[in-house]
Every structure is written in C-alpha cells, then in structure tokens.
PDB file of N, CA and C in Angstrom:
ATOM      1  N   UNK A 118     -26.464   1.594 -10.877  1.00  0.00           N
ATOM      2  CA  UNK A 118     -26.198   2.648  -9.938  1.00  0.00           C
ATOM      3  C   UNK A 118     -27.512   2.994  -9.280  1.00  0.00           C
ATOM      4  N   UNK A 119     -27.808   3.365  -7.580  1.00  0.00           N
ATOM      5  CA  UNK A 119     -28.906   3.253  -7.087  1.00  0.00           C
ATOM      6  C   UNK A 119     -28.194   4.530  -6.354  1.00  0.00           C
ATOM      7  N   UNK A 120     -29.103   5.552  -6.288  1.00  0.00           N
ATOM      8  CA  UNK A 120     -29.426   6.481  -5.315  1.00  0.00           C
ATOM      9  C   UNK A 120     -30.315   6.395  -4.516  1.00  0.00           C
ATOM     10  N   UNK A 121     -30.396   6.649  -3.224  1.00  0.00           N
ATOM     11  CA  UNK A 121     -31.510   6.261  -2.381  1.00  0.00           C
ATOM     12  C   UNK A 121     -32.105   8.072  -2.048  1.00  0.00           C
ATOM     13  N   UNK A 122     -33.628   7.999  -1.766  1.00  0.00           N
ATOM     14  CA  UNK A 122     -33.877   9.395  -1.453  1.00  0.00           C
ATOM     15  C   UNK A 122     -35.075   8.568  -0.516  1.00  0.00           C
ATOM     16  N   UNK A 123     -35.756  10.003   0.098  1.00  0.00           N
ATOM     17  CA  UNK A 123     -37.447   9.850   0.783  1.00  0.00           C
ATOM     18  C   UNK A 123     -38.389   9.005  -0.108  1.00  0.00           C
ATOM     19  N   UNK A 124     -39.238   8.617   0.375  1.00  0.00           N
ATOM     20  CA  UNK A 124     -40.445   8.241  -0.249  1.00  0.00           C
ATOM     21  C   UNK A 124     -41.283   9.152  -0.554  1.00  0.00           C
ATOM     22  N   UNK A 125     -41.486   9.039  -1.660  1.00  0.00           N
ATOM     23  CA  UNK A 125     -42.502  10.247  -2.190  1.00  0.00           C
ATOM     24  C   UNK A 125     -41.698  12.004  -2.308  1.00  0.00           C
ATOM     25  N   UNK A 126     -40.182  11.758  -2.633  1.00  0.00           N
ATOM     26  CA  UNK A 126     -39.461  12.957  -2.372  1.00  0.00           C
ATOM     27  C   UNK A 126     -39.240  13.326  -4.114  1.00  0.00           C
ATOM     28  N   UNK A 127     -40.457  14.283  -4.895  1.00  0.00           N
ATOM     29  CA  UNK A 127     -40.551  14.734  -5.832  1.00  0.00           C
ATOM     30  C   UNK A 127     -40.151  16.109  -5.953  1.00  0.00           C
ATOM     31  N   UNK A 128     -39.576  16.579  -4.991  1.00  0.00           N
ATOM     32  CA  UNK A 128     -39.041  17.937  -5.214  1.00  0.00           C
ATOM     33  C   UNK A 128     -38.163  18.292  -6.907  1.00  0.00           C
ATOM     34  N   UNK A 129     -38.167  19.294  -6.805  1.00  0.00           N
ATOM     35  CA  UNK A 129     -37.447  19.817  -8.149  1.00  0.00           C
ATOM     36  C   UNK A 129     -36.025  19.551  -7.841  1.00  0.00           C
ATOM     37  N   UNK A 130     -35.424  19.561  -6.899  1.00  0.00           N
ATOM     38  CA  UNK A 130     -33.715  18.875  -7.335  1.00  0.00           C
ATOM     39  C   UNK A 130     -33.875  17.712  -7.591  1.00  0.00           C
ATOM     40  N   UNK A 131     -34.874  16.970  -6.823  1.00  0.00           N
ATOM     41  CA  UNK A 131     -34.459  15.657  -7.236  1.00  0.00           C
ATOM     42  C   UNK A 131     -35.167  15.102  -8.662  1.00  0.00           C
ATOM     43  N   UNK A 132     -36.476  15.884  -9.105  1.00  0.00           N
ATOM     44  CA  UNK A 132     -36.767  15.970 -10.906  1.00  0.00           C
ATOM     45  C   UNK A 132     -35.306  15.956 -11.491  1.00  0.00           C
ATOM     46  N   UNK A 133     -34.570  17.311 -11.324  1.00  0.00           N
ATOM     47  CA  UNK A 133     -33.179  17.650 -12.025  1.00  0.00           C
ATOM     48  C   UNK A 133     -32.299  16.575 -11.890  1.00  0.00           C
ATOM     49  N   UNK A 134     -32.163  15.998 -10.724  1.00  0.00           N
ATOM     50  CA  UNK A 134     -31.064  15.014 -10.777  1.00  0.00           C
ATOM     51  C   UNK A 134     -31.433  14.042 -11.164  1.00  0.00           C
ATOM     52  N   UNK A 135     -32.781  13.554 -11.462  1.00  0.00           N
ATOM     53  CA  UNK A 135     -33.042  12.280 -12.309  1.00  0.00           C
ATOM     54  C   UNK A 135     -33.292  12.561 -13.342  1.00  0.00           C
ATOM     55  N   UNK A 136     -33.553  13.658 -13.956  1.00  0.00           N
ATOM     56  CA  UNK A 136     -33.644  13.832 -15.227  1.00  0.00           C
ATOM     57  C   UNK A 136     -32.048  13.615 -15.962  1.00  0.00           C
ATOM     58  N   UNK A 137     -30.899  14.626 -14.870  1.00  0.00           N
ATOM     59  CA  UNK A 137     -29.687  14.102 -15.697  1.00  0.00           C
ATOM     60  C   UNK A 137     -28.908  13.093 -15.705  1.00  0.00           C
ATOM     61  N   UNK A 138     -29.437  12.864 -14.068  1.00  0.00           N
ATOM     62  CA  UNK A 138     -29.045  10.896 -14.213  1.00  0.00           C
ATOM     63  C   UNK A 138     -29.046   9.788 -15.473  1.00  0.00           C
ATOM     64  N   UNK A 139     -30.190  10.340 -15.792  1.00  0.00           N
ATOM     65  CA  UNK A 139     -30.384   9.253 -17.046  1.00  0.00           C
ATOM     66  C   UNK A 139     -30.248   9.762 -18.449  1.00  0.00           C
ATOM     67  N   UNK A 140     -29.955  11.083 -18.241  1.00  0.00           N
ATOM     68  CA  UNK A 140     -29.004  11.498 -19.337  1.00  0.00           C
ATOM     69  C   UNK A 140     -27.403  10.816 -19.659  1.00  0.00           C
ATOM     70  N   UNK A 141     -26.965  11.310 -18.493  1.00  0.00           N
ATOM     71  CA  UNK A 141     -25.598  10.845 -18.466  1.00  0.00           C
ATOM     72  C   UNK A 141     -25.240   9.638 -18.403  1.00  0.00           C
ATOM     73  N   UNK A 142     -25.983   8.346 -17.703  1.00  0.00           N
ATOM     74  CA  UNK A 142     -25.896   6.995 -18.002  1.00  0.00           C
ATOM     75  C   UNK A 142     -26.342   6.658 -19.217  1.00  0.00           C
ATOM     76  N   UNK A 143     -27.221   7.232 -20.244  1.00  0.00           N
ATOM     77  CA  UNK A 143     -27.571   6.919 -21.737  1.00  0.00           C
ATOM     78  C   UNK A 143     -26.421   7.617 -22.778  1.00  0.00           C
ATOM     79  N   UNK A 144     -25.819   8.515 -22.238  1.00  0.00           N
ATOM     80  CA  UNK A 144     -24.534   8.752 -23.079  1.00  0.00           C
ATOM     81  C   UNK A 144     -23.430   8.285 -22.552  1.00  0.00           C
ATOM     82  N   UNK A 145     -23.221   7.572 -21.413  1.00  0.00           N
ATOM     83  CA  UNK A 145     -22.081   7.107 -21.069  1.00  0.00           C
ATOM     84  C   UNK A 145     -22.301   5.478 -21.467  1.00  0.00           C
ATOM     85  N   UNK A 146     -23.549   4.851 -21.472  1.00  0.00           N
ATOM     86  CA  UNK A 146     -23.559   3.385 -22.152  1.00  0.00           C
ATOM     87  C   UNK A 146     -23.074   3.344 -24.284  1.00  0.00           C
ATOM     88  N   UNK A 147     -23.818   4.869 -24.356  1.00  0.00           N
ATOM     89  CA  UNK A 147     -23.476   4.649 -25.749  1.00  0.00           C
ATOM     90  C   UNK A 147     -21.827   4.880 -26.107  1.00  0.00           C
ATOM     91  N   UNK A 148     -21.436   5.562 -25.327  1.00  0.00           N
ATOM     92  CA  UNK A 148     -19.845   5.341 -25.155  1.00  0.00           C
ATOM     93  C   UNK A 148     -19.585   4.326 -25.518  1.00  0.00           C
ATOM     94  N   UNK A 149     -19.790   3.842 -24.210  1.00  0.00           N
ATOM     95  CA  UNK A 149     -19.590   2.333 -23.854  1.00  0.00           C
ATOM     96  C   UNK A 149     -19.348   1.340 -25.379  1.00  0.00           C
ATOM     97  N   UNK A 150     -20.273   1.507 -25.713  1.00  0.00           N
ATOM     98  CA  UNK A 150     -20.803   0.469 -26.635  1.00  0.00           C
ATOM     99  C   UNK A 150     -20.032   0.871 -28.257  1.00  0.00           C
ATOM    100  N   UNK A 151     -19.889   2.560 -28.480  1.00  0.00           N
ATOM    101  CA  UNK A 151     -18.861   2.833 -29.259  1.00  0.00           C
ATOM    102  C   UNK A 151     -17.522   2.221 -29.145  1.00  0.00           C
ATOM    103  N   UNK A 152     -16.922   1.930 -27.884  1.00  0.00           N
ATOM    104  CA  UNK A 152     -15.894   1.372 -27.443  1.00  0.00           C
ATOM    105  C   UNK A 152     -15.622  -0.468 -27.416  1.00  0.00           C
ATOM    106  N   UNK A 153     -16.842  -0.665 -27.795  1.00  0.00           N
ATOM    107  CA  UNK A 153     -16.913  -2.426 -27.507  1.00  0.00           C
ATOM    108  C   UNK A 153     -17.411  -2.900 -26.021  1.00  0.00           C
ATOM    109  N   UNK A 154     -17.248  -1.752 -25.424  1.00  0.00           N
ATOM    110  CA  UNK A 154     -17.159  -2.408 -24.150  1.00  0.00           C
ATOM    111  C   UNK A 154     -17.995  -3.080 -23.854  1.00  0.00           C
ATOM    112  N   UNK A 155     -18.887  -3.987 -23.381  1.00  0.00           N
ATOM    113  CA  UNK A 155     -19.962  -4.927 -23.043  1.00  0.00           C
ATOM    114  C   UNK A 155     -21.057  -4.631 -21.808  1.00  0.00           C
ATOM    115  N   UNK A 156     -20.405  -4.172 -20.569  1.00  0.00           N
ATOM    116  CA  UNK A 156     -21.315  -3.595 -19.936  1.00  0.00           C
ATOM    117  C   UNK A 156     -21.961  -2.368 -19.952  1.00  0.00           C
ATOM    118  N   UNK A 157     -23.178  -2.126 -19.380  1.00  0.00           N
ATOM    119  CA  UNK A 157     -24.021  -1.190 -19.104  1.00  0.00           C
ATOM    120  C   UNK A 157     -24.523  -0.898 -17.909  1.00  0.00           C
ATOM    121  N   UNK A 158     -24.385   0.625 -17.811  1.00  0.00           N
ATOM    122  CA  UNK A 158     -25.386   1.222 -16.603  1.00  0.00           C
ATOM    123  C   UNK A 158     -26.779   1.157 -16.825  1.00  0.00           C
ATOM    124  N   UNK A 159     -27.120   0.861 -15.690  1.00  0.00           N
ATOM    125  CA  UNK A 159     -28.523   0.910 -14.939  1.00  0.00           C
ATOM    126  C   UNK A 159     -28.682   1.629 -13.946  1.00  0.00           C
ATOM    127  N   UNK A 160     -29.591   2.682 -13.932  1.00  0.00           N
ATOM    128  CA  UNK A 160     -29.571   3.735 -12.773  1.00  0.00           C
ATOM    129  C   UNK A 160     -31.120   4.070 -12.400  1.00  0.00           C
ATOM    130  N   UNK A 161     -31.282   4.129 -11.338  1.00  0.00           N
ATOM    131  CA  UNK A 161     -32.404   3.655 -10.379  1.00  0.00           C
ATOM    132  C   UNK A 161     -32.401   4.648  -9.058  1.00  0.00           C
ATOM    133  N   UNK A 162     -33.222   5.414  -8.966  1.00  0.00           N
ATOM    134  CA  UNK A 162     -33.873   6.349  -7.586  1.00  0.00           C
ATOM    135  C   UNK A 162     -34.213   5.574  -7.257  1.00  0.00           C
ATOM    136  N   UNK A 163     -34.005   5.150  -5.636  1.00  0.00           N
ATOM    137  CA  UNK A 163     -34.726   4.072  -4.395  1.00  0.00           C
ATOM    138  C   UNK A 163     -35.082   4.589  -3.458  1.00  0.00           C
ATOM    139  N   UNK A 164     -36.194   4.462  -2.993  1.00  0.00           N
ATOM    140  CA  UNK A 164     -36.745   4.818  -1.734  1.00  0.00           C
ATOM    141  C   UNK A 164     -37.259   3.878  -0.957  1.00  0.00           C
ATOM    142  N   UNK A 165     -37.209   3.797   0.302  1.00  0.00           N
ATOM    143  CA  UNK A 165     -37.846   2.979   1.523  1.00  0.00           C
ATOM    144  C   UNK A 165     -38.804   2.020   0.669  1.00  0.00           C
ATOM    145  N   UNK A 166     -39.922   2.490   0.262  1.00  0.00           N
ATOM    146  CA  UNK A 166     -41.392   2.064  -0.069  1.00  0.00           C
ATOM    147  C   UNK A 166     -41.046   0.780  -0.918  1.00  0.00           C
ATOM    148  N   UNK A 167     -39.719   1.070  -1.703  1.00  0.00           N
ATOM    149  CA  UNK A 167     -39.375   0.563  -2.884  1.00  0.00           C
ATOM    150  C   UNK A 167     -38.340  -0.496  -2.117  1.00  0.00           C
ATOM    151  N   UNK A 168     -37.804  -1.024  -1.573  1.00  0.00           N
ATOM    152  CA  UNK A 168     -36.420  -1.652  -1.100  1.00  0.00           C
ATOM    153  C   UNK A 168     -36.902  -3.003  -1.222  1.00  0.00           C
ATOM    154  N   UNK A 169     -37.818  -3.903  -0.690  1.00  0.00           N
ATOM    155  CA  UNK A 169     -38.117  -5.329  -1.221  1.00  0.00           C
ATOM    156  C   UNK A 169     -38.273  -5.181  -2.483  1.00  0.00           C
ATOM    157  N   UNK A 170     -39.058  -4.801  -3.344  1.00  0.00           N
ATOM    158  CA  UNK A 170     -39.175  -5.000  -4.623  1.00  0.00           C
ATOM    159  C   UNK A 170     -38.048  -5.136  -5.177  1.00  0.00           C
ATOM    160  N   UNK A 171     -37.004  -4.162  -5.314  1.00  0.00           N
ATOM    161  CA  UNK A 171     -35.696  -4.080  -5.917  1.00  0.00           C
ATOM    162  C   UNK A 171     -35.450  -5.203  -5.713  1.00  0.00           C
ATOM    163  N   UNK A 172     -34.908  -5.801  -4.353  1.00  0.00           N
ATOM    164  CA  UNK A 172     -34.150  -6.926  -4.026  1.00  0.00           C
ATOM    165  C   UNK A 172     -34.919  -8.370  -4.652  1.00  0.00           C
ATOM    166  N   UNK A 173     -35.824  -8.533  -4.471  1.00  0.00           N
ATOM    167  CA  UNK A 173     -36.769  -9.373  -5.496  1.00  0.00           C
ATOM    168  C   UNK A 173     -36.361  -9.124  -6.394  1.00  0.00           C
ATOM    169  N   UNK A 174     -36.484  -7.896  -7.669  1.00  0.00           N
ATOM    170  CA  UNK A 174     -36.142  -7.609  -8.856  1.00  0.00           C
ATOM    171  C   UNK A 174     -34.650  -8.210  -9.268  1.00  0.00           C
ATOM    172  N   UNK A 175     -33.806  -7.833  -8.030  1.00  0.00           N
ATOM    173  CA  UNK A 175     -32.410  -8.450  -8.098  1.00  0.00           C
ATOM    174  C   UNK A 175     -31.730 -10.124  -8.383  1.00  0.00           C
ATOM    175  N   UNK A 176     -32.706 -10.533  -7.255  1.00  0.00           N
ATOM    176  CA  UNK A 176     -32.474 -11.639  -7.378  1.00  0.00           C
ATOM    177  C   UNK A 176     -32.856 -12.681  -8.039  1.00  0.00           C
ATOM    178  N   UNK A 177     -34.212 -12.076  -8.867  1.00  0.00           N
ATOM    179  CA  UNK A 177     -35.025 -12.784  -9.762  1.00  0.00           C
ATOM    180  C   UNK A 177     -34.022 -12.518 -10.783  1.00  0.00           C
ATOM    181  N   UNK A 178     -33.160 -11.752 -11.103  1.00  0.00           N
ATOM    182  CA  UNK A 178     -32.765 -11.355 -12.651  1.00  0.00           C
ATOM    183  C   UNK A 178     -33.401 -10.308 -13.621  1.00  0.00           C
ATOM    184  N   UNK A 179     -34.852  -9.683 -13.271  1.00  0.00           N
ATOM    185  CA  UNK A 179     -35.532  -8.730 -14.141  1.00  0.00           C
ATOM    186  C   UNK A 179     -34.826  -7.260 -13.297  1.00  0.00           C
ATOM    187  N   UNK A 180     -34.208  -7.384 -12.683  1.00  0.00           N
ATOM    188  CA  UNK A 180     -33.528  -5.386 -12.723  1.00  0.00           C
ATOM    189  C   UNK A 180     -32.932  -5.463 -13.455  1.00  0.00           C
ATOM    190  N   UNK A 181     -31.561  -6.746 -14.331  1.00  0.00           N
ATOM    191  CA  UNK A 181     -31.205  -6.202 -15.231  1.00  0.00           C
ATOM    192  C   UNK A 181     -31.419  -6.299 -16.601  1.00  0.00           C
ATOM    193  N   UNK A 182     -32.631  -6.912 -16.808  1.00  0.00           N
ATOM    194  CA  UNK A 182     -33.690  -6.161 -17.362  1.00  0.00           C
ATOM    195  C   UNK A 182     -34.813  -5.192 -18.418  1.00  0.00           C
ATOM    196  N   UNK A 183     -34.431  -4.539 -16.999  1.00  0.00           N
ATOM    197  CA  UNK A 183     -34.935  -3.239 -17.249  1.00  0.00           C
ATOM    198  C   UNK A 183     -36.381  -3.097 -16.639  1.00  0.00           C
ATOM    199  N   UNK A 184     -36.828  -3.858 -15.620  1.00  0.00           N
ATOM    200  CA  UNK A 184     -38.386  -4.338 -15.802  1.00  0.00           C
ATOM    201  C   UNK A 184     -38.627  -3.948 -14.627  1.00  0.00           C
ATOM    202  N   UNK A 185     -37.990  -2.993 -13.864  1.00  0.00           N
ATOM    203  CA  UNK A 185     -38.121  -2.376 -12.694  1.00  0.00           C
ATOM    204  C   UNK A 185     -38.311  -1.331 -12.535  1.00  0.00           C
ATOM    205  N   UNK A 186     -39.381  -0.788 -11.792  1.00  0.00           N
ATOM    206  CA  UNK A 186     -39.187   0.599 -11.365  1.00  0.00           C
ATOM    207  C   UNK A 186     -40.701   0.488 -10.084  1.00  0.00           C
ATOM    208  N   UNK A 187     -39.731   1.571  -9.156  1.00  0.00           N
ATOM    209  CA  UNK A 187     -40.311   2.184  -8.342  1.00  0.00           C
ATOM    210  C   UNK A 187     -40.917   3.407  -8.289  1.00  0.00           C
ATOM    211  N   UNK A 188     -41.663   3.637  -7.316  1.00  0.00           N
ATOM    212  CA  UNK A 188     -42.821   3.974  -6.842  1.00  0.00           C
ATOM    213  C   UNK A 188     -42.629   6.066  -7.346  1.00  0.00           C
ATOM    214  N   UNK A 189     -41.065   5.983  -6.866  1.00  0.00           N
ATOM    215  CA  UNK A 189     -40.510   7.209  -6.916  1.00  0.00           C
ATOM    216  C   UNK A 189     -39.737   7.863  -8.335  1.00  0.00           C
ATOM    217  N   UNK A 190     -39.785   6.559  -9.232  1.00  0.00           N
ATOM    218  CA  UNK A 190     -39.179   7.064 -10.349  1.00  0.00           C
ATOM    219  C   UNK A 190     -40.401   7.290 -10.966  1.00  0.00           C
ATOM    220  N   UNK A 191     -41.482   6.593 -10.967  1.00  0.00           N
ATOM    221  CA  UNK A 191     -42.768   7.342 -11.479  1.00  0.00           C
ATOM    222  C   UNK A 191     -43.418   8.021 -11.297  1.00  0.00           C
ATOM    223  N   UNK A 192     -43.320   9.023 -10.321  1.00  0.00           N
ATOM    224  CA  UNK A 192     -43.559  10.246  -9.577  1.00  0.00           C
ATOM    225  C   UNK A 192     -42.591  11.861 -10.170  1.00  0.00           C
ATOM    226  N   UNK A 193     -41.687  11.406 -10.215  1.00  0.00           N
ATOM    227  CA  UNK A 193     -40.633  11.913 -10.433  1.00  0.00           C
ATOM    228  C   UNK A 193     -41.330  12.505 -11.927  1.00  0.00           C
ATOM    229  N   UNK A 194     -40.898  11.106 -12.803  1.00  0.00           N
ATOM    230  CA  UNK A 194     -41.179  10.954 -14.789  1.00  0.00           C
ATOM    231  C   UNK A 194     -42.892  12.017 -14.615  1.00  0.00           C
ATOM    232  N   UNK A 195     -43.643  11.611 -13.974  1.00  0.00           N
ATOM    233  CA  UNK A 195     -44.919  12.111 -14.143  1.00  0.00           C
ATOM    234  C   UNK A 195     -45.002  13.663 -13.761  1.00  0.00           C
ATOM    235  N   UNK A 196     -44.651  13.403 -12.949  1.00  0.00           N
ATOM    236  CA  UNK A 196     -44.362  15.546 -12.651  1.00  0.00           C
ATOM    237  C   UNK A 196     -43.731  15.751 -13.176  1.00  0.00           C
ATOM    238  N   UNK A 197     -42.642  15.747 -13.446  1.00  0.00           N
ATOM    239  CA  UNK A 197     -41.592  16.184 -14.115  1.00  0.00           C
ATOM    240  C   UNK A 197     -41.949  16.992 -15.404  1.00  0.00           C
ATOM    241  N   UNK A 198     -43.242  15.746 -16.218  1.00  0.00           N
ATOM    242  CA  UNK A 198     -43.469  15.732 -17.748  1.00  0.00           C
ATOM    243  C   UNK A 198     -45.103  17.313 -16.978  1.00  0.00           C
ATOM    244  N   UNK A 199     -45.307  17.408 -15.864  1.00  0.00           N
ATOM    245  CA  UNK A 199     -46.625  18.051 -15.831  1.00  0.00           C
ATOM    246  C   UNK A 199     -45.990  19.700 -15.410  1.00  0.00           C
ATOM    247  N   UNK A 200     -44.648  20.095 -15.281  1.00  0.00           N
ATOM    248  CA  UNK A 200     -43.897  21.237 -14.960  1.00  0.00           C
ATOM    249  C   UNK A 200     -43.768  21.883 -15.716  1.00  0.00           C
TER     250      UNK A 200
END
C-alpha cells in the first residue's frame, strides 16, 4: 500500500498517519498470518523525490523485501522519535 504526499512533507498529521499506518498494517499482517493466510502488507509514504527509486525497488524485487525506503519515511521516523 503506497500513499503519496509532498516531498519533505513532515508535518504532524502526516507523523500521525504514518505512525498508525504501520500500526495497523503490523496488526493486520499478524492477523493475517493467525489465519494462514500467506500474504502481507507493505506500506510505504511516497513522495516525488522518491518515485524512480521505488520503481527500481519494484522491479528489481527488493520492495518486497523490505529494503526500501524513502527519503520521506525517514524524515517522518526521525522527527517523529525527536517530538
């Protein structure tokens, strides 16, 4: 799952919504996985800065992974943890 926002858009809703983003995809995979089910979410803030990389990441096979991240999810994780 990919949300797209600004580049460099660290505001506090969007801290909040990635903070519960990846709440709710880490309890909805462990669902998952209580259930048998086999697939998993992957959820990813995208911004402009970030859009080749992903698609590289994609097509190489390392987004799924896990071996990806952009410019904006580490902006995000880093303030987030300095609030």
């Amino acid at each position: 799952m990919v949300e797209t926002k600004m580049d460099r858009d660290d505001s506090s809703e969007n801290k909040a919504k990635y903070r519960y983003a990846l709440q709710h995809f880490e309890e909805l995979n462990r669902r998952m996985e209580e259930l048998g089910e086999p697939e998993r979410y992957i959820f990813h803030f995208l911004s402009p800065n970030g859009y080749a990389a992903f698609f590289d990441h994609l097509r190489s096979g390392s987004l799924l992974e896990g071996r990806f991240r952009c410019e904006l999810e580490n902006l995000l994780e880093v303030s987030d943890e300095t609030d």
